[in-house]
Coordinates of C-alpha atoms and ligand atoms in Angstrom, one line a residue:
Chain A
M28 CA 240.7 251.1 -59.7
A29 CA 242.5 252.0 -56.4
D30 CA 244.7 248.9 -54.4
I31 CA 242.2 246.1 -53.5
A32 CA 241.0 245.2 -49.9
V33 CA 239.2 242.2 -50.5
E34 CA 238.7 240.0 -53.1
A35 CA 236.8 237.0 -53.7
H36 CA 237.0 234.5 -56.2
N37 CA 234.6 231.8 -57.1
L38 CA 233.2 231.6 -53.6
T39 CA 230.5 229.1 -53.0
V40 CA 229.6 228.2 -49.3
S41 CA 226.9 226.2 -48.2
Y42 CA 225.7 225.1 -44.6
H43 CA 224.7 221.3 -44.8
H44 CA 224.8 221.1 -48.4
K45 CA 222.3 224.0 -49.0
P46 CA 224.4 226.6 -51.1
V47 CA 224.0 229.9 -49.1
L48 CA 226.6 231.7 -51.8
W49 CA 227.1 230.9 -54.9
D50 CA 230.1 231.5 -57.0
V51 CA 230.9 235.0 -55.6
D52 CA 233.3 236.9 -57.4
F53 CA 234.1 240.4 -56.6
Q54 CA 236.7 243.1 -55.7
L55 CA 236.6 245.9 -53.1
P56 CA 238.6 249.1 -53.1
Q57 CA 240.6 250.1 -50.5
G58 CA 239.8 253.5 -48.7
S59 CA 235.8 253.3 -49.1
L60 CA 232.4 252.7 -47.3
I61 CA 231.4 249.4 -48.8
G62 CA 227.5 248.5 -48.2
I63 CA 226.5 244.9 -48.7
V64 CA 222.7 244.7 -49.3
G65 CA 220.6 242.1 -49.9
P66 CA 217.4 240.4 -48.9
N67 CA 217.2 238.7 -45.3
G68 CA 218.9 235.1 -45.9
S69 CA 220.4 236.3 -48.7
G70 CA 223.8 235.2 -47.4
K71 CA 225.4 238.8 -46.5
T72 CA 226.5 237.5 -42.7
T73 CA 227.6 234.6 -44.3
L74 CA 229.8 236.4 -46.9
L75 CA 231.5 238.4 -44.0
K76 CA 232.1 235.4 -42.2
S77 CA 233.9 233.9 -45.1
I78 CA 235.9 236.9 -45.6
M79 CA 236.8 236.8 -41.8
G80 CA 237.7 233.0 -42.1
L81 CA 234.9 231.7 -39.5
V82 CA 232.9 229.4 -42.3
Q83 CA 234.9 227.6 -44.7
P84 CA 233.9 227.4 -48.3
D85 CA 233.1 224.3 -50.3
S86 CA 235.2 226.1 -53.5
G87 CA 237.0 229.5 -54.3
Y88 CA 239.0 232.1 -51.8
V89 CA 239.4 234.9 -50.4
E90 CA 242.3 237.8 -50.4
I91 CA 242.5 240.3 -48.4
F92 CA 245.2 243.3 -48.9
G93 CA 245.9 240.8 -51.9
K94 CA 247.0 238.0 -49.5
P95 CA 245.5 235.2 -47.7
L96 CA 243.7 236.3 -44.5
E97 CA 246.5 234.6 -41.5
Q98 CA 248.9 236.5 -43.1
V99 CA 247.0 240.0 -42.6
R100 CA 244.8 239.1 -39.8
A101 CA 245.8 241.9 -37.6
R102 CA 244.9 244.4 -39.9
V103 CA 241.2 243.4 -40.0
S104 CA 238.5 243.8 -37.6
Y105 CA 235.6 242.0 -37.3
V106 CA 231.9 243.7 -35.8
P107 CA 229.4 241.1 -35.4
Q108 CA 225.5 241.1 -35.5
R109 CA 224.2 242.5 -31.9
E110 CA 222.4 239.2 -31.7
S111 CA 225.4 236.9 -31.7
V112 CA 226.3 237.2 -27.8
D113 CA 224.1 237.2 -24.7
W114 CA 224.2 240.6 -23.3
D115 CA 223.6 239.1 -19.7
F116 CA 227.0 237.9 -19.9
P117 CA 228.5 239.7 -16.5
I118 CA 230.7 241.8 -18.2
S119 CA 231.5 245.7 -18.4
V120 CA 232.1 247.9 -21.5
R121 CA 235.7 248.4 -20.7
E122 CA 236.5 244.9 -20.6
V123 CA 234.6 243.9 -23.7
V124 CA 236.6 246.8 -25.6
E125 CA 239.7 245.4 -23.8
M126 CA 239.6 242.4 -25.8
G127 CA 240.2 244.4 -29.3
R128 CA 243.6 244.2 -27.8
Y129 CA 243.8 240.5 -27.4
R130 CA 245.8 238.8 -29.6
P131 CA 246.4 234.7 -29.8
G132 CA 249.7 234.5 -28.7
R133 CA 249.7 237.1 -26.1
L134 CA 246.8 235.8 -23.7
L135 CA 248.5 234.9 -21.2
R136 CA 250.0 238.6 -20.7
R137 CA 248.2 241.4 -19.2
L138 CA 247.7 244.7 -21.3
D139 CA 250.0 247.3 -21.0
S140 CA 249.5 250.9 -20.4
T141 CA 249.3 251.4 -24.0
D142 CA 246.4 248.9 -24.5
K143 CA 244.6 250.4 -21.8
A144 CA 245.4 254.0 -23.6
I145 CA 244.0 252.7 -26.8
V146 CA 240.8 250.9 -24.8
R147 CA 240.0 254.4 -23.4
Q148 CA 240.2 256.2 -26.7
S149 CA 238.2 253.8 -28.4
I150 CA 235.5 253.8 -25.7
A151 CA 235.8 257.6 -25.9
R152 CA 235.5 257.8 -29.8
V153 CA 232.1 256.1 -29.7
G154 CA 231.2 258.4 -26.6
L155 CA 230.8 255.7 -23.9
E156 CA 233.0 257.2 -21.6
A157 CA 230.1 257.5 -18.9
F158 CA 229.1 253.9 -18.9
A159 CA 233.3 252.5 -19.3
D160 CA 232.2 250.7 -16.2
Q161 CA 228.6 249.7 -16.8
Q162 CA 227.4 246.2 -17.2
I163 CA 226.5 245.4 -20.7
A164 CA 222.8 244.6 -20.2
Q165 CA 222.6 247.7 -18.9
L166 CA 223.1 249.6 -22.3
S167 CA 220.8 250.3 -25.1
G168 CA 220.6 248.7 -28.3
G169 CA 222.6 251.4 -30.1
Q170 CA 225.1 251.6 -27.2
Q171 CA 225.7 247.7 -27.3
Q172 CA 226.5 248.2 -31.0
R173 CA 228.9 251.4 -30.3
V174 CA 230.8 249.0 -27.6
F175 CA 231.4 246.6 -30.5
I176 CA 232.6 249.2 -32.8
A177 CA 234.9 250.7 -30.0
R178 CA 236.3 247.3 -29.7
A179 CA 237.2 247.1 -33.2
L180 CA 238.6 250.2 -33.3
A181 CA 241.0 249.2 -30.6
Q182 CA 242.1 246.5 -32.9
Q183 CA 243.6 249.4 -34.9
A184 CA 242.6 247.5 -38.2
D185 CA 243.0 248.8 -41.8
L186 CA 239.4 246.9 -42.6
Y187 CA 236.6 246.9 -40.8
L188 CA 233.6 244.1 -41.3
M189 CA 230.5 245.3 -39.7
D190 CA 227.5 243.2 -39.6
E191 CA 224.6 245.4 -39.0
P192 CA 225.4 248.0 -37.1
F193 CA 222.6 250.1 -37.8
A194 CA 220.1 247.3 -36.8
G195 CA 217.9 248.9 -34.1
V196 CA 220.0 251.8 -33.0
D197 CA 219.1 255.1 -31.6
A198 CA 219.4 257.9 -33.4
T199 CA 222.4 259.5 -30.8
S200 CA 223.7 256.0 -31.6
E201 CA 223.2 256.3 -35.4
R202 CA 224.6 259.9 -35.7
A203 CA 227.8 258.8 -33.5
I204 CA 228.3 255.8 -35.9
L205 CA 228.1 257.9 -39.4
Q206 CA 230.5 260.5 -37.6
L207 CA 233.2 257.8 -37.1
L208 CA 232.5 256.2 -40.3
A209 CA 233.4 259.8 -41.9
E210 CA 236.5 259.6 -40.0
M211 CA 237.4 256.3 -40.4
K212 CA 237.5 257.3 -44.5
V213 CA 239.6 260.3 -43.9
A214 CA 242.0 258.3 -42.4
G215 CA 241.9 255.9 -45.5
K216 CA 240.5 252.5 -43.8
T217 CA 238.0 250.8 -45.7
V218 CA 234.6 249.7 -44.0
V219 CA 232.4 246.8 -45.4
M220 CA 229.1 246.7 -43.8
V221 CA 225.9 245.0 -44.5
H222 CA 223.2 247.5 -44.6
H223 CA 219.6 246.8 -44.1
D224 CA 218.3 249.9 -44.9
L225 CA 217.7 250.3 -48.5
Q226 CA 216.8 253.9 -48.4
T227 CA 219.9 255.0 -46.8
V228 CA 222.3 253.3 -49.3
Q229 CA 223.3 256.0 -51.0
E230 CA 223.8 258.4 -48.5
Y231 CA 226.1 256.3 -46.5
F232 CA 227.9 254.4 -49.1
D233 CA 230.5 254.8 -51.6
W234 CA 230.1 251.3 -52.9
V235 CA 227.9 248.8 -52.9
L236 CA 227.5 245.1 -53.3
L237 CA 224.2 243.4 -53.9
L238 CA 223.6 240.0 -53.0
N239 CA 221.0 237.2 -53.1
T240 CA 222.9 234.2 -52.8
R241 CA 224.5 235.1 -56.0
L242 CA 226.2 238.2 -56.7
V243 CA 224.2 240.7 -58.0
A244 CA 226.2 243.7 -58.7
C245 CA 229.4 245.2 -57.0
G246 CA 230.4 248.6 -58.0
P247 CA 230.3 252.2 -57.2
V248 CA 226.6 253.0 -55.7
S249 CA 225.9 255.6 -58.9
S250 CA 226.4 252.5 -61.1
A251 CA 225.4 249.5 -59.3
F252 CA 222.8 250.7 -57.2
T253 CA 220.3 250.9 -60.0
E254 CA 216.8 249.7 -60.1
D255 CA 217.2 246.8 -62.6
N256 CA 219.9 245.3 -60.0
L257 CA 217.4 246.0 -56.8
R258 CA 214.7 243.9 -58.9
Q259 CA 217.2 241.0 -59.4
A260 CA 218.3 241.0 -55.9
Y261 CA 215.0 241.7 -53.9
G262 CA 212.8 239.6 -56.8
G263 CA 209.2 239.8 -56.3
Q264 CA 209.5 242.5 -52.9
L265 CA 207.6 245.0 -54.4
T266 CA 206.8 247.0 -51.3
I267 CA 210.8 247.5 -50.5
L268 CA 211.2 248.3 -54.8
S269 CA 208.6 250.8 -54.7
K270 CA 209.6 252.6 -51.9
V271 CA 213.3 252.7 -53.2
A272 CA 212.2 253.1 -56.4
H273 CA 212.0 256.8 -56.4
L274 CA 215.3 257.4 -54.6
V275 CA 216.7 255.5 -57.3
E276 CA 215.4 257.5 -59.9
E277 CA 216.3 260.9 -58.6
H278 CA 219.8 261.1 -58.5
D279 CA 220.3 264.5 -56.4
F280 CA 219.9 262.5 -53.2
P281 CA 219.1 264.9 -50.6
V282 CA 222.1 264.5 -48.3
R283 CA 221.7 267.7 -46.6
D284 CA 218.3 267.6 -45.9
R285 CA 218.7 264.5 -43.9
S286 CA 218.7 266.0 -40.2
K287 CA 215.3 268.0 -40.5
K288 CA 214.0 264.3 -40.7
Q289 CA 215.8 262.7 -38.4
R290 CA 214.0 261.3 -35.1
T291 CA 215.0 262.3 -32.1
Chain B
M25 CA 238.8 217.6 14.1
N26 CA 236.3 215.3 12.1
A27 CA 234.1 217.8 11.4
F28 CA 237.2 220.4 10.5
W29 CA 237.9 218.0 7.5
I30 CA 234.9 217.4 6.0
I31 CA 234.2 221.2 6.3
L32 CA 237.3 221.8 4.3
T33 CA 237.0 218.9 2.2
G34 CA 233.5 220.2 0.8
T35 CA 234.9 223.7 0.6
L36 CA 237.3 222.4 -1.6
V37 CA 235.6 220.7 -4.0
A38 CA 233.1 223.6 -4.3
T39 CA 235.3 225.8 -5.0
S40 CA 237.1 223.7 -7.7
S41 CA 233.6 222.9 -8.8
G42 CA 232.4 226.1 -8.5
L43 CA 234.8 228.2 -9.9
L44 CA 234.7 225.3 -13.4
G45 CA 231.1 225.6 -12.9
A46 CA 230.5 229.7 -13.3
F47 CA 232.3 229.2 -17.0
L48 CA 229.9 226.2 -17.5
L49 CA 226.8 228.3 -17.0
L50 CA 228.1 231.2 -19.0
R51 CA 228.5 229.2 -21.9
K52 CA 224.8 227.3 -21.3
M53 CA 226.4 223.7 -20.7
S54 CA 225.9 223.7 -16.4
M55 CA 224.5 219.8 -17.1
L56 CA 227.8 218.7 -18.3
G57 CA 229.3 218.2 -15.0
D58 CA 226.5 215.7 -14.4
A59 CA 226.8 213.9 -17.8
I60 CA 230.6 213.9 -17.6
S61 CA 230.5 211.9 -14.1
H62 CA 228.6 209.3 -15.6
A63 CA 230.3 209.0 -19.0
V64 CA 233.4 208.0 -17.2
L65 CA 232.2 204.8 -15.8
P66 CA 233.5 203.0 -18.6
G67 CA 237.2 204.9 -18.3
I68 CA 237.3 203.4 -14.7
V69 CA 236.3 199.9 -15.4
I70 CA 238.6 199.5 -18.5
A71 CA 241.5 201.3 -15.9
Y72 CA 241.2 198.7 -13.3
L73 CA 240.5 195.5 -16.0
V74 CA 244.1 197.2 -17.6
A75 CA 245.8 197.9 -14.2
G76 CA 244.4 195.1 -12.6
S77 CA 244.2 197.1 -9.2
R78 CA 242.1 200.2 -7.5
E79 CA 245.1 202.3 -7.7
P80 CA 243.9 205.8 -8.0
L81 CA 246.0 206.8 -10.6
P82 CA 245.1 204.9 -13.7
M83 CA 241.3 205.1 -12.7
L84 CA 241.9 208.7 -12.8
L85 CA 243.3 208.8 -16.2
G86 CA 240.9 206.3 -17.4
A87 CA 238.0 208.4 -16.0
A88 CA 239.3 212.0 -17.3
G89 CA 240.2 210.3 -21.0
F90 CA 236.3 209.2 -21.4
G91 CA 235.3 212.6 -19.8
V92 CA 237.2 214.0 -22.7
L93 CA 235.8 211.8 -25.0
A94 CA 232.4 212.6 -23.9
T95 CA 233.0 216.2 -24.8
V96 CA 234.0 215.2 -28.1
L97 CA 231.4 213.4 -28.7
I98 CA 228.6 215.9 -27.3
E99 CA 230.5 218.4 -29.7
M100 CA 230.7 216.1 -33.0
L101 CA 226.5 215.2 -32.1
Y102 CA 225.6 218.9 -31.8
R103 CA 228.0 219.9 -35.0
K104 CA 228.0 217.2 -37.3
A105 CA 224.9 215.1 -36.8
R106 CA 223.2 218.7 -35.2
L107 CA 221.6 217.8 -32.5
Q108 CA 220.5 220.3 -29.8
S109 CA 223.2 220.5 -27.4
D110 CA 221.1 219.2 -24.2
A111 CA 220.3 216.2 -26.9
A112 CA 223.9 215.4 -27.6
I113 CA 224.8 215.9 -23.8
G114 CA 221.7 213.0 -22.9
V115 CA 222.9 210.6 -26.1
T116 CA 226.5 210.7 -25.0
F117 CA 226.2 210.1 -21.5
T118 CA 223.5 207.7 -21.1
G119 CA 225.4 205.6 -23.9
L120 CA 228.6 205.7 -22.2
F121 CA 227.3 205.2 -19.0
A122 CA 225.5 201.9 -20.4
L123 CA 228.8 200.9 -21.7
G124 CA 230.0 201.7 -18.4
I125 CA 227.9 199.1 -16.7
I126 CA 228.2 196.7 -19.6
L127 CA 231.6 196.0 -18.8
I128 CA 231.3 195.7 -15.5
S129 CA 228.8 193.0 -15.9
A130 CA 230.6 191.3 -18.4
F131 CA 233.8 191.0 -16.5
A132 CA 231.9 190.5 -13.2
G133 CA 234.0 188.1 -12.1
Q134 CA 236.9 190.2 -12.4
V135 CA 235.6 193.1 -11.3
D136 CA 235.4 194.1 -7.8
L137 CA 233.9 197.5 -8.5
D138 CA 230.6 198.2 -7.0
L139 CA 228.9 201.1 -8.6
D140 CA 228.0 202.9 -5.7
C141 CA 231.8 202.9 -4.1
V142 CA 233.0 204.5 -8.2
L143 CA 229.7 206.8 -8.1
F144 CA 229.3 207.6 -4.6
G145 CA 231.8 208.5 -2.8
E146 CA 230.7 209.5 0.8
I147 CA 232.3 212.7 2.5
A148 CA 231.9 211.2 5.7
Y149 CA 234.1 208.8 5.3
V150 CA 237.1 211.2 4.2
P151 CA 239.0 212.0 7.8
I152 CA 239.4 208.1 8.0
D153 CA 241.6 207.7 5.0
V154 CA 244.6 209.8 6.1
W155 CA 248.2 210.0 4.8
I156 CA 250.7 208.8 7.1
T157 CA 254.2 209.6 6.1
P158 CA 256.8 206.3 6.6
S159 CA 258.2 208.0 9.5
G160 CA 254.9 207.5 11.0
L161 CA 253.5 211.2 10.6
N162 CA 250.1 212.0 10.4
L163 CA 249.4 214.8 7.4
G164 CA 245.7 214.7 7.5
P165 CA 243.3 212.6 4.7
R166 CA 244.8 211.9 1.9
A167 CA 241.5 213.5 0.4
V168 CA 242.3 216.8 1.2
W169 CA 246.1 217.0 -0.2
I170 CA 244.3 215.4 -3.3
L171 CA 241.8 218.1 -3.9
G172 CA 244.1 220.8 -2.3
G173 CA 246.5 220.2 -5.0
L174 CA 243.6 219.8 -7.9
L175 CA 242.7 223.3 -6.7
V176 CA 245.9 224.5 -6.8
L177 CA 246.1 223.7 -10.5
L178 CA 243.4 225.0 -11.1
L179 CA 244.0 228.4 -9.8
L180 CA 246.7 228.1 -12.0
L181 CA 244.8 227.6 -15.1
L182 CA 242.2 230.3 -14.4
G183 CA 244.6 232.8 -13.5
L184 CA 247.1 232.4 -16.6
G185 CA 244.1 231.7 -18.8
Y186 CA 241.2 233.9 -18.0
K187 CA 241.3 235.8 -20.7
G188 CA 241.2 233.0 -23.4
L189 CA 238.5 231.3 -21.2
V190 CA 236.5 234.7 -21.2
I191 CA 236.8 235.7 -24.7
T192 CA 235.9 232.3 -26.1
T193 CA 233.0 232.1 -23.7
F194 CA 231.2 235.9 -24.4
Q195 CA 231.6 235.4 -28.0
A196 CA 233.6 232.3 -29.6
E197 CA 233.1 233.6 -33.0
Y198 CA 234.9 237.0 -32.1
A199 CA 237.9 235.2 -30.7
A200 CA 238.5 233.1 -33.6
A201 CA 238.2 236.1 -36.2
L202 CA 241.1 237.6 -33.8
G203 CA 242.8 234.0 -34.8
V204 CA 242.2 232.5 -30.8
S205 CA 242.0 228.7 -31.3
V206 CA 238.2 228.2 -29.7
S207 CA 238.3 224.2 -29.7
F208 CA 241.6 224.8 -27.6
W209 CA 240.0 226.4 -24.8
H210 CA 236.6 224.6 -25.3
Y211 CA 239.0 221.4 -24.6
L212 CA 241.1 222.8 -22.1
L213 CA 237.9 223.4 -19.9
M214 CA 236.3 220.4 -20.7
S215 CA 239.3 218.4 -19.3
A216 CA 239.4 220.6 -16.5
V217 CA 236.3 219.6 -15.8
S218 CA 236.5 216.1 -16.5
V219 CA 239.6 215.6 -14.0
T220 CA 237.9 217.7 -11.7
T221 CA 234.3 216.0 -11.6
V222 CA 236.3 212.7 -11.6
V223 CA 238.7 213.5 -8.6
S224 CA 235.8 215.2 -6.9
F225 CA 232.9 212.4 -7.1
E226 CA 235.5 209.7 -5.5
V227 CA 235.8 211.7 -2.4
V228 CA 232.5 213.0 -1.9
G229 CA 230.2 211.4 -4.3
A230 CA 228.4 212.2 -7.9
M231 CA 225.5 214.4 -6.6
L232 CA 227.6 216.6 -4.3
V233 CA 229.8 217.4 -7.0
V234 CA 227.0 218.0 -9.4
A235 CA 225.4 220.5 -6.6
F236 CA 228.5 222.3 -6.1
M237 CA 228.9 222.9 -9.7
V238 CA 225.9 224.2 -11.1
V239 CA 224.3 225.8 -7.6
P240 CA 226.6 227.9 -6.3
P241 CA 227.5 229.3 -9.6
A242 CA 224.0 230.1 -10.4
T243 CA 223.5 231.5 -7.4
A244 CA 226.3 234.3 -7.6
F245 CA 225.0 234.9 -11.0
L246 CA 221.5 236.0 -9.6
L247 CA 223.9 238.4 -7.5
T248 CA 226.3 240.1 -9.3
N249 CA 227.0 241.4 -12.5
K250 CA 230.9 241.0 -13.1
L251 CA 232.3 238.2 -13.2
Q252 CA 235.6 238.6 -10.9
H253 CA 232.5 238.9 -8.3
M254 CA 230.7 235.8 -9.5
L255 CA 233.8 234.0 -9.2
A256 CA 234.3 235.6 -5.6
L257 CA 230.9 234.9 -4.9
T258 CA 230.9 231.1 -5.8
V259 CA 233.7 230.7 -3.4
L260 CA 232.3 232.3 -0.6
L261 CA 229.0 230.5 -1.2
G262 CA 230.6 227.3 -1.4
L263 CA 232.6 227.3 1.9
G264 CA 229.0 228.8 3.1
T265 CA 227.1 225.4 2.0
A266 CA 230.0 223.1 3.2
L267 CA 229.6 225.0 6.8
G268 CA 226.2 225.2 6.7
G269 CA 225.8 221.7 5.2
Y270 CA 228.0 219.9 7.9
C271 CA 226.3 221.7 10.6
L272 CA 222.4 221.1 9.9
A273 CA 223.6 217.4 9.1
A274 CA 224.7 217.3 12.5
W275 CA 221.9 218.8 13.7
L276 CA 219.2 216.8 12.2
D277 CA 221.7 213.6 11.6
A278 CA 221.6 213.1 8.3
S279 CA 223.5 212.8 5.1
I280 CA 226.2 215.0 4.5
A281 CA 226.7 215.4 1.0
G282 CA 222.5 215.7 1.2
A283 CA 222.2 218.6 3.7
M284 CA 225.1 220.1 1.7
S285 CA 222.8 220.1 -1.2
V286 CA 220.1 221.2 0.4
V287 CA 221.9 224.1 1.8
A288 CA 223.2 225.3 -1.6
G289 CA 219.8 224.9 -2.9
A290 CA 218.5 227.1 0.2
F291 CA 220.8 229.8 -0.6
F292 CA 219.7 229.8 -4.6
L293 CA 216.1 230.3 -3.3
L294 CA 217.0 233.4 -1.0
A295 CA 219.4 234.6 -4.0
L296 CA 216.1 234.2 -6.1
L297 CA 214.1 236.0 -3.7
L298 CA 216.5 238.8 -3.0
A299 CA 218.7 239.7 -6.1
P300 CA 219.2 242.8 -6.9
R301 CA 218.4 243.0 -10.6
T302 CA 216.0 240.1 -11.0
G303 CA 214.7 239.3 -7.3
Y304 CA 211.3 238.8 -6.5
R305 CA 212.2 241.6 -4.3
H306 CA 213.0 243.9 -6.6
Q307 CA 210.3 242.8 -9.4
L308 CA 207.2 243.7 -6.5
W309 CA 209.5 247.2 -6.0
Q310 CA 209.3 248.0 -10.3
R311 CA 205.5 247.9 -9.5
Ligands
ADP14 N1 224.8 228.4 -39.1 C1 223.9 228.0 -39.4 N2 223.4 226.9 -40.3 C2 222.7 226.6 -41.1 N3 222.1 227.6 -42.1 C3 222.3 228.3 -41.6 C4 223.4 229.3 -40.5 N4 224.1 230.6 -40.6 C5 222.8 230.5 -41.7 N5 222.0 229.8 -42.2 C6 221.2 229.9 -43.4 O1 221.8 230.5 -44.4 C7 220.9 231.5 -45.3 C8 221.7 233.1 -45.1 O2 222.0 233.0 -43.8 P1 223.0 234.6 -43.5 O3 224.3 234.7 -44.3 O4 222.7 235.0 -42.2 O5 221.9 235.8 -44.3 P2 221.6 237.2 -44.1 O6 222.5 238.0 -43.2 O7 221.7 238.0 -45.5 O8 220.0 237.4 -43.6 C9 219.9 231.3 -44.6 O9 219.0 230.7 -45.1 C10 219.9 230.9 -43.0 O10 219.0 230.1 -42.6
MG15 MG1 222.8 238.7 -41.4

């Protein structure tokens, strides 16, 4: 296995004594696109938050690039769920992306020209140049999602933790994000992404982590994304399973046909 | 001249309270100023008992201490006891206010504190209490100097802490992911709110402080979608409110604080009708 980006050991997390993650153990390789998949409430968001140090585990620990988070925080960036902010907040796209350049010890200082240039580039990479000075409420859901991604890019990190960036996005945004993911992979970045759409797992990711409070499976998509594992993760939710079953059986998933079925 | 001092005092309070109130509004904690203005009562009484006089400094410290204590209690009730945040605010301020009243009645003999005096300063009396140097120079009302000094400190805080306050207000979770201390900025803002509330209501009364903390920022929020503009508008609205309120009070021969609150409310209604994005006029237009 390549060098390890994220490693969790016996991680147990609970909210008010109700366990949400139970004894979760895994290693994620560097330089891959990794999907975290599981039913609603299975602890996916909580897992990202534990990696990011935003919730305290009851037991176990997480290491990033073989070190505790505090030592490598500057190399990790977080893209929270879109619902986690009030989009009526009076702030522009550029101002949000500038937050990616904030650092704890440097909050009193002004952003310098390098910071400004990085912010401009990050906005351009998600294709929002034309919207840079707009207030964030005026954007579509997909554009709002791209604002968060641009902010993460501005951090110039090596590991990206993204919480459902494809949820509720339009086709243009989806294409833009996929393009970025491809670029990030080429640049050797690691992306760990909570993903809700089982249909696209094989197409988007190299590696998958199936979760349902406990870890169901973690490995390369070809070996971990099996009907058996999905049944374990999703339990009785047969509609989802039947939809995906045929995908899992046909191993030659038609990636090239994607352009034809894309919504516009 | 009295009119000038009163309007200046009103504007100073409006500016300090409004700038902080804008951040409270964005944190959906607008009524915190109201809660704090009640919760500080036991602090004032204890300071009075300890210091044995109505010296402003001990009282201010006592009040500010209880203001911060109130915000800590509210946080704890919200996080640990999982109370809704408005319920946490309600429980905390009624509890502390009651404690203050019990203290006053228990030490009634020793406490020459009139509730009205403590909670309801009167802006009309501002020009009377002037600051005269030992050499006999009249420097104008003491309140103006105190409020002016407070405003300078707040501007410094907001100027230097702007990024920290904005990022933790916009998305505390992301700030924490960057390693920014969310609770530091939270308590810094809350301490500023406590001190400002206490200093101001001693001068102009609690109602006017709360009115200035809540209404002009809410009005400004309706009128713009840029935070800097919202802060600037809050200040302008504060000035307009102080000026308009004084004139209204003079015309009707009514309470100045009451008139200023009414004018603040009138500006808000106007904004509600005319606001570019959300206003009634805009909605008619869309139909
Ligand atoms: N802050 C919280 N307080 C209490 N319970 C929570 C909190 N956040 C999440 N939960 C609960 O933890 C479980 C897992 O949540 P989450 O990690 O968001 O799941 P997912 O992202 O997989 O949908 C859910 O049952 C949810 O209700
Ligand atoms: Mg989630």
